[in-house]
Short mmCIF file of C-alpha atoms in Angstrom, two decimals:
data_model
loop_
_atom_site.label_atom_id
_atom_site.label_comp_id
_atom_site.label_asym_id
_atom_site.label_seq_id
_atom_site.Cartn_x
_atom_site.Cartn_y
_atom_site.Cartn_z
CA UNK V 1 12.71 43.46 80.11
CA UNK V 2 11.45 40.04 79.71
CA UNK V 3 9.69 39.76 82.81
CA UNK V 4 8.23 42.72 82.17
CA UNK V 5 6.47 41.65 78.54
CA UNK V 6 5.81 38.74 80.06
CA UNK V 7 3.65 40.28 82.71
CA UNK V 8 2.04 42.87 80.14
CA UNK V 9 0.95 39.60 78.06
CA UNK V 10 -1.08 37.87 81.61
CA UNK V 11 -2.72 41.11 82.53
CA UNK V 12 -4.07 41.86 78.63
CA UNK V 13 -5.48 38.26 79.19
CA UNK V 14 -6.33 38.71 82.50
CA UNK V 15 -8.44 41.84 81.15
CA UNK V 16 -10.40 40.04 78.06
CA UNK V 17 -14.24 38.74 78.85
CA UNK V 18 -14.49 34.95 78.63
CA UNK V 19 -16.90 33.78 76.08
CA UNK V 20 -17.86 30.25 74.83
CA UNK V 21 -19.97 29.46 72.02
CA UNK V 22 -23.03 26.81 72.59
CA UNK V 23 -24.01 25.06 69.59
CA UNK V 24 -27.49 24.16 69.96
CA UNK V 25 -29.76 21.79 67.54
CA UNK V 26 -33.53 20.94 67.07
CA UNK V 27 -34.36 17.11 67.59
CA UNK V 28 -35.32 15.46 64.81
CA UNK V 29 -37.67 11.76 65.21
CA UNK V 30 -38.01 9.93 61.96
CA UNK V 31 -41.15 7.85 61.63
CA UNK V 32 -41.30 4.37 60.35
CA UNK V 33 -44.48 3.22 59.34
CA UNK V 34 -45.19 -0.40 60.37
CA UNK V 35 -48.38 -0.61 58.02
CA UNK V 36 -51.32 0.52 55.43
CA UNK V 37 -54.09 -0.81 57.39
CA UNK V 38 -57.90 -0.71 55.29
CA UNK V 39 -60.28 1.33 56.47
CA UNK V 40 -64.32 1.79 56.03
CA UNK V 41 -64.96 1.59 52.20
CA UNK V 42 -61.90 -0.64 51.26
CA UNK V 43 -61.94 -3.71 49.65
CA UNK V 44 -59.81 -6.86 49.73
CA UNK V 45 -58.88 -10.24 48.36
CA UNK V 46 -57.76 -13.24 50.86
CA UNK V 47 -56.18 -16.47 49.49
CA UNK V 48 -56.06 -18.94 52.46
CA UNK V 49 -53.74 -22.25 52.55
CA UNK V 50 -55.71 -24.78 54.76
CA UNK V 51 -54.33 -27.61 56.76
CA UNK V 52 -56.93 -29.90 55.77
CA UNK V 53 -54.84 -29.66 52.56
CA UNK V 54 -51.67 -31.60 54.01
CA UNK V 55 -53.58 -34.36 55.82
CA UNK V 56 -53.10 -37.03 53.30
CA UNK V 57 -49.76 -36.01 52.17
CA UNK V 58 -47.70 -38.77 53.14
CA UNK V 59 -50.42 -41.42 52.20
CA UNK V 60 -49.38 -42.45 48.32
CA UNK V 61 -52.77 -43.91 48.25
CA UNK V 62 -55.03 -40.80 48.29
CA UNK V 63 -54.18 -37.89 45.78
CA UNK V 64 -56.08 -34.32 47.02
CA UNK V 65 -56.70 -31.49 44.72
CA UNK V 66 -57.29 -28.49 46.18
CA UNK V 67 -57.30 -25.54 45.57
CA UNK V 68 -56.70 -22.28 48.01
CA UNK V 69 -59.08 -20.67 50.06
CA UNK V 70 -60.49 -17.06 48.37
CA UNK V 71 -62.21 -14.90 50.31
CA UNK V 72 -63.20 -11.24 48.90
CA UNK V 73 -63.71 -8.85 52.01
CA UNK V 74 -65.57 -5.61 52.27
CA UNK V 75 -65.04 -3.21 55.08
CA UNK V 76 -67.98 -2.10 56.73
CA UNK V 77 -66.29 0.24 58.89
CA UNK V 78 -62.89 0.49 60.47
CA UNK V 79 -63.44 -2.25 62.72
CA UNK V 80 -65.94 -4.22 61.04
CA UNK V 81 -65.33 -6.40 57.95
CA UNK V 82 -67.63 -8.55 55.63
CA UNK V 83 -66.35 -11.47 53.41
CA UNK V 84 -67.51 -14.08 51.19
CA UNK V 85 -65.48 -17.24 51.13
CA UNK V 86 -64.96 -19.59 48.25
CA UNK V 87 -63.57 -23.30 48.79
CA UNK V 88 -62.97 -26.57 46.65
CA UNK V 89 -61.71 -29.83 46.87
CA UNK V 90 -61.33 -32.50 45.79
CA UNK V 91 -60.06 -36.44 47.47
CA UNK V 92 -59.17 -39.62 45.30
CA UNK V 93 -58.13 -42.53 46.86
CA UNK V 94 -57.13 -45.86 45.27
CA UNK V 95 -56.71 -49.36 46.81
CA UNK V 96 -55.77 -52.38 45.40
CA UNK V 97 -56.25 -55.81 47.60
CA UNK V 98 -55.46 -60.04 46.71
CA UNK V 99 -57.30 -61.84 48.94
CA UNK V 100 -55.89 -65.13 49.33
CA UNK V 101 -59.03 -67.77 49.26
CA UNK V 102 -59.59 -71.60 48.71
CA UNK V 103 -61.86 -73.36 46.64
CA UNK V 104 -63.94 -76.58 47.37
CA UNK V 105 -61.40 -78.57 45.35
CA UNK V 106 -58.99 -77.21 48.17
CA UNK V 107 -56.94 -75.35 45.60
CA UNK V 108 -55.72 -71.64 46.84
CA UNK V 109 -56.72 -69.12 44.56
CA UNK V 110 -56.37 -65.05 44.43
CA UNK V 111 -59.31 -62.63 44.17
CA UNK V 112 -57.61 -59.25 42.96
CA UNK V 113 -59.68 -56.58 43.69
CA UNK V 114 -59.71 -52.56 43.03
CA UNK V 115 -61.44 -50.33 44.83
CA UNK V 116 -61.56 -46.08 44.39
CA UNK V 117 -63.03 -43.28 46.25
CA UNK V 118 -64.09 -40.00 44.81
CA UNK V 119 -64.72 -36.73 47.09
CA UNK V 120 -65.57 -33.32 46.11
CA UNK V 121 -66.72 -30.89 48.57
CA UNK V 122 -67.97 -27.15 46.72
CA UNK V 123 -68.24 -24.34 49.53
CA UNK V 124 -69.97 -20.74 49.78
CA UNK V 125 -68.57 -19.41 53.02
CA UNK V 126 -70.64 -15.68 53.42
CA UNK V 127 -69.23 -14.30 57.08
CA UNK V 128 -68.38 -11.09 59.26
CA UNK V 129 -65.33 -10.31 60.90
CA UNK V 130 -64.61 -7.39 64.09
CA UNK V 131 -61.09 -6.14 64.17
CA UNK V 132 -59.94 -4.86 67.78
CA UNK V 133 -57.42 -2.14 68.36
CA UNK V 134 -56.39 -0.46 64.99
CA UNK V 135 -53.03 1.17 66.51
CA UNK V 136 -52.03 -2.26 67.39
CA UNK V 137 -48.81 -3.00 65.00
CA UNK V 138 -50.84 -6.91 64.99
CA UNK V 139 -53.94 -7.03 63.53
CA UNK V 140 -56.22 -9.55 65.71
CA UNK V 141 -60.11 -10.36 64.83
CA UNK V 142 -62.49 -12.92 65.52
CA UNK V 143 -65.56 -13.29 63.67
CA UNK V 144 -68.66 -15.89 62.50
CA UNK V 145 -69.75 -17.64 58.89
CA UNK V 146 -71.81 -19.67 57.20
CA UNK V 147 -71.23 -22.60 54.78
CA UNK V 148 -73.16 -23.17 51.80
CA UNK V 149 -72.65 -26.07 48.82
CA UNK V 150 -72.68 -29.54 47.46
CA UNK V 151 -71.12 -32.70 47.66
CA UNK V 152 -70.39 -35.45 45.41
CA UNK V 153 -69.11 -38.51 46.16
CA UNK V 154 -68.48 -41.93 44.84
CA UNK V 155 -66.99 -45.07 45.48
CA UNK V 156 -66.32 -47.92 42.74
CA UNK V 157 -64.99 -51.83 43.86
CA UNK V 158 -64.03 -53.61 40.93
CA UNK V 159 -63.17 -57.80 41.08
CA UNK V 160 -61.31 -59.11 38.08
CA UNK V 161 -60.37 -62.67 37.40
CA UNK V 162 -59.32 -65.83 39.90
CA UNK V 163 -56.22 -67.28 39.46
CA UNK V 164 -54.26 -69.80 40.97
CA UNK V 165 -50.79 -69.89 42.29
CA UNK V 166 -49.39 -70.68 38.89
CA UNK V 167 -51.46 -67.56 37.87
CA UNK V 168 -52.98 -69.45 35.61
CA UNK V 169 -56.58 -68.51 35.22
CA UNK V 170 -58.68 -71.36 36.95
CA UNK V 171 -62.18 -69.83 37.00
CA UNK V 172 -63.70 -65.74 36.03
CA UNK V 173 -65.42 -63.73 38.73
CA UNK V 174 -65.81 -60.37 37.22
CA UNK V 175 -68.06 -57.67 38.56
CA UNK V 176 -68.58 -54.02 40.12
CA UNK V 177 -70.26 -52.16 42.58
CA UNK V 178 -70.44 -48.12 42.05
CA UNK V 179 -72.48 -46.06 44.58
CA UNK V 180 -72.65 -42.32 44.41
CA UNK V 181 -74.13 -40.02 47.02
CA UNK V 182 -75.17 -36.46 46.34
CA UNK V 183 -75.95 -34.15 48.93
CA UNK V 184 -76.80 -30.29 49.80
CA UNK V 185 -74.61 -29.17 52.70
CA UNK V 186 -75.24 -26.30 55.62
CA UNK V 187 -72.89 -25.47 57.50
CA UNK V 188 -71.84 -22.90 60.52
CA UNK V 189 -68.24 -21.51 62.49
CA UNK V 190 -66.32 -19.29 64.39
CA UNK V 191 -62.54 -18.23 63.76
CA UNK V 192 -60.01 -16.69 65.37
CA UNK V 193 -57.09 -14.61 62.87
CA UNK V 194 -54.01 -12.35 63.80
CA UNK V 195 -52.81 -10.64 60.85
CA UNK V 196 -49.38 -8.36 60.30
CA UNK V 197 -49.26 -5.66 57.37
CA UNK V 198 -46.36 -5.75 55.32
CA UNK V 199 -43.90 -2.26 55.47
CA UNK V 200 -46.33 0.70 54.39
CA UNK V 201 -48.05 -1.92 51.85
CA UNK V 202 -51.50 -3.14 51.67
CA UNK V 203 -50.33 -6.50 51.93
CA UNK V 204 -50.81 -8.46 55.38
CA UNK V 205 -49.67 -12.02 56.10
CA UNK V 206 -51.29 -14.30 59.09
CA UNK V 207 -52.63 -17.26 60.79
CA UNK V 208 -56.74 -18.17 61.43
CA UNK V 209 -57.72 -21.00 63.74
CA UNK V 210 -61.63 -22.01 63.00
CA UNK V 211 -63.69 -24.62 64.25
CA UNK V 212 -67.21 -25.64 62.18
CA UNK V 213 -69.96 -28.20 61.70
CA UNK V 214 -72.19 -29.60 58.54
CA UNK V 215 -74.84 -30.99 57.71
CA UNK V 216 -75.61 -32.92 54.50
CA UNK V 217 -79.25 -32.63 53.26
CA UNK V 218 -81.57 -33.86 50.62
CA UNK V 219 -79.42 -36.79 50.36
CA UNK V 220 -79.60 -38.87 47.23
CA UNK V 221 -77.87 -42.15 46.77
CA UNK V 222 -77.68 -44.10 43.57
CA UNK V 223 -75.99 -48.01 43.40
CA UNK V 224 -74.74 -49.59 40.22
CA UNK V 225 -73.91 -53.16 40.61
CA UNK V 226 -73.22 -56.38 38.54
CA UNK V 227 -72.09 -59.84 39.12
CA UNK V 228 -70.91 -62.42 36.59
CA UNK V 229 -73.05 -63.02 33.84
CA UNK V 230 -76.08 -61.21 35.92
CA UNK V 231 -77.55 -58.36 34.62
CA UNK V 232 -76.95 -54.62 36.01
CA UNK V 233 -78.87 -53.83 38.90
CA UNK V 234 -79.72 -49.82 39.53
CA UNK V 235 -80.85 -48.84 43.16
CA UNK V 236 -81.88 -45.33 44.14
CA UNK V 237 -82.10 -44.44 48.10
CA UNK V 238 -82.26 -41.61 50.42
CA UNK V 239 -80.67 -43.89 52.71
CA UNK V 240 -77.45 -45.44 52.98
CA UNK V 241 -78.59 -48.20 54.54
CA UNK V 242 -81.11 -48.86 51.85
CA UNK V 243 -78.71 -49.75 49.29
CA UNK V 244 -78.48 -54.04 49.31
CA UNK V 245 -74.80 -53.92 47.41
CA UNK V 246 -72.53 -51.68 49.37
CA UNK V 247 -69.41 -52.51 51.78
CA UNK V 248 -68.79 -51.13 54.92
CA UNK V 249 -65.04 -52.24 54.68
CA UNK V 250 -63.26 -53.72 51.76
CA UNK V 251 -61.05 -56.83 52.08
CA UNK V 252 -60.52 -56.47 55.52
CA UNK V 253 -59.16 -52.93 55.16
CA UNK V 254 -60.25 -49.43 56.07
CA UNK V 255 -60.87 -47.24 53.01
CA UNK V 256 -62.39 -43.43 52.76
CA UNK V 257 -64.44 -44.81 50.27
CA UNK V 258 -66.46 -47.73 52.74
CA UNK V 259 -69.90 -46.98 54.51
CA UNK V 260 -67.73 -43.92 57.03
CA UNK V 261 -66.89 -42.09 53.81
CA UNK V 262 -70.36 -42.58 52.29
CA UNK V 263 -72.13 -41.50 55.66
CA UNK V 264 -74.32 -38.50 56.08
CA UNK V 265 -72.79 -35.50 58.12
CA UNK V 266 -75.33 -34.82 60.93
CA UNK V 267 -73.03 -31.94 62.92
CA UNK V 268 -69.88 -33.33 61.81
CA UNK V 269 -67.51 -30.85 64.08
CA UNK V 270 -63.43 -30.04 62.67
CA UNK V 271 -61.12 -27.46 63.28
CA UNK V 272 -58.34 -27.02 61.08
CA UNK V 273 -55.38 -24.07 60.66
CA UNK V 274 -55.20 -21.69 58.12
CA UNK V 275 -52.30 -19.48 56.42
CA UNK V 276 -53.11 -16.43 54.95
CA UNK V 277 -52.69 -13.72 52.42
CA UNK V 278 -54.72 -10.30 52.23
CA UNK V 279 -54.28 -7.89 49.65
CA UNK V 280 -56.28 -4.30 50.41
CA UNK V 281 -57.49 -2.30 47.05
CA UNK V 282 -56.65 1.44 48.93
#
């Protein structure tokens, strides 16, 4: 009886149709958006951290105050962007020298002197930029401007009294010598920049690499100088070299503020680095 429910149970088995159930899904791709790139119409502000900015750092001497880079940008088109740059500085350097001397009498006596060098550069950088490949996830341009502005500088040398090696005061030697120079500067360069937007912001952070030259026009000099119990003596110049008072070095030691930092740029070429910081009104 057994064997016989037993082989009732295969054949009912035996006699069902197989069936299997395939579970089937649609495939799904989420997109992550690596960027808000502008396009024609769109507007934009650039704040630029320069190397020329760190140069002086570690010298205690020279203080700089600078301030960042702005550039406003306009695009043209998709590819094509124009921008007007803005850029100040400005250099102080201070020096203080004894020069050890002797007088006829033999006795050794110290001349203390104090020197300082003012720079300020003022900039107008107008310029055009062409953006490559817009699907690239890196933004990479090169592009061309122009430099604009003024420069001031000055340098002031100071002598104060002789002493001896007592410091007692053997003999007075006071006196100054300031020169400004004023000048109108031109300017051209080229850049290279690779850029990366931020997530699905407008906000893109990069590098530039540019390379420039200047020139310093209508150049106007102006020397202030007394000595002792002389009177002050005024002398205007459009040439360095016309100015009867002025030191090319000071006490034996280089200073910004000697006859290489009063120069004239005629080409002067520099490169220097850039970090940046775009911000695109969408």
């Amino acid at each position: 009886m057994k064997k016989f429910f037993l082989m009732a149970v295969l054949a009912l088995c035996a006699g069902m149709p197989a069936t299997a159930q395939i579970s089937t899904g649609t495939p799904t791709a989420k997109k992550i958006k690596t960027g808000n790139r502008p396009q024609a119409g769109d507007f934009g502000l650039y704040l630029g951290m320069t190397s020329n900015m760190f140069k002086n750092l570690a010298d205690k001497d020279i203080k700089m105050d600078p301030l960042p880079l702005v550039n406003l940008k306009y695009m043209i088109s998709n590819n094509w962007e124009a921008r007007l740059g803005l850029e100040f500085s400005r250099t102080r350097e201070t020096l203080n020298i004894e020069n050890e001397m002797e007088a006829p009498n033999e006795q050794t006596y110290t001349l203390e002197n104090k020197y300082k060098y003012v720079e300020s550069e003022n900039h107008i950088n107008p310029g055009i930029a062409y953006h490559f490949n817009s699907k690239n996830l890196l933004d990479v341009y090169v592009g061309a401007e122009a430099t604009l502005g003024w420069s001031r500088n000055s340098t002031y040398h100071n002598y104060t009294d002789i002493v001896d090696e007592s410091s007692e005061k053997i003999a007075t030697a006071d006196g100054y010598n300031n020169t400004r120079k004023a000048s109108f500067q031109l300017g051209a360069g080229a850049f290279i920049g690779l850029q990366a937007f931020i997530a699905d912001l407008p906000l893109a952070i990069g590098v530039e690499y540019g390379i420039s030259t200047l020139f310093d026009t209508h150049l106007r000099y102006k020397n202030e100088a007394q000595f002792g119990d002389s009177d002050e003596v005024v002398t205007y110049a459009a040439n360095m070299n016309d100015l009867p008072n002025i030191n090319k070095k000071f006490g034996g030691e280089d200073f910004a503020g000697s006859g290489d930092g009063m120069k004239a740029n005629k080409g002067k070429i520099g490169s220097q680095f850039r970090i940046t910081l775009s911000y695109y009104f969408k």
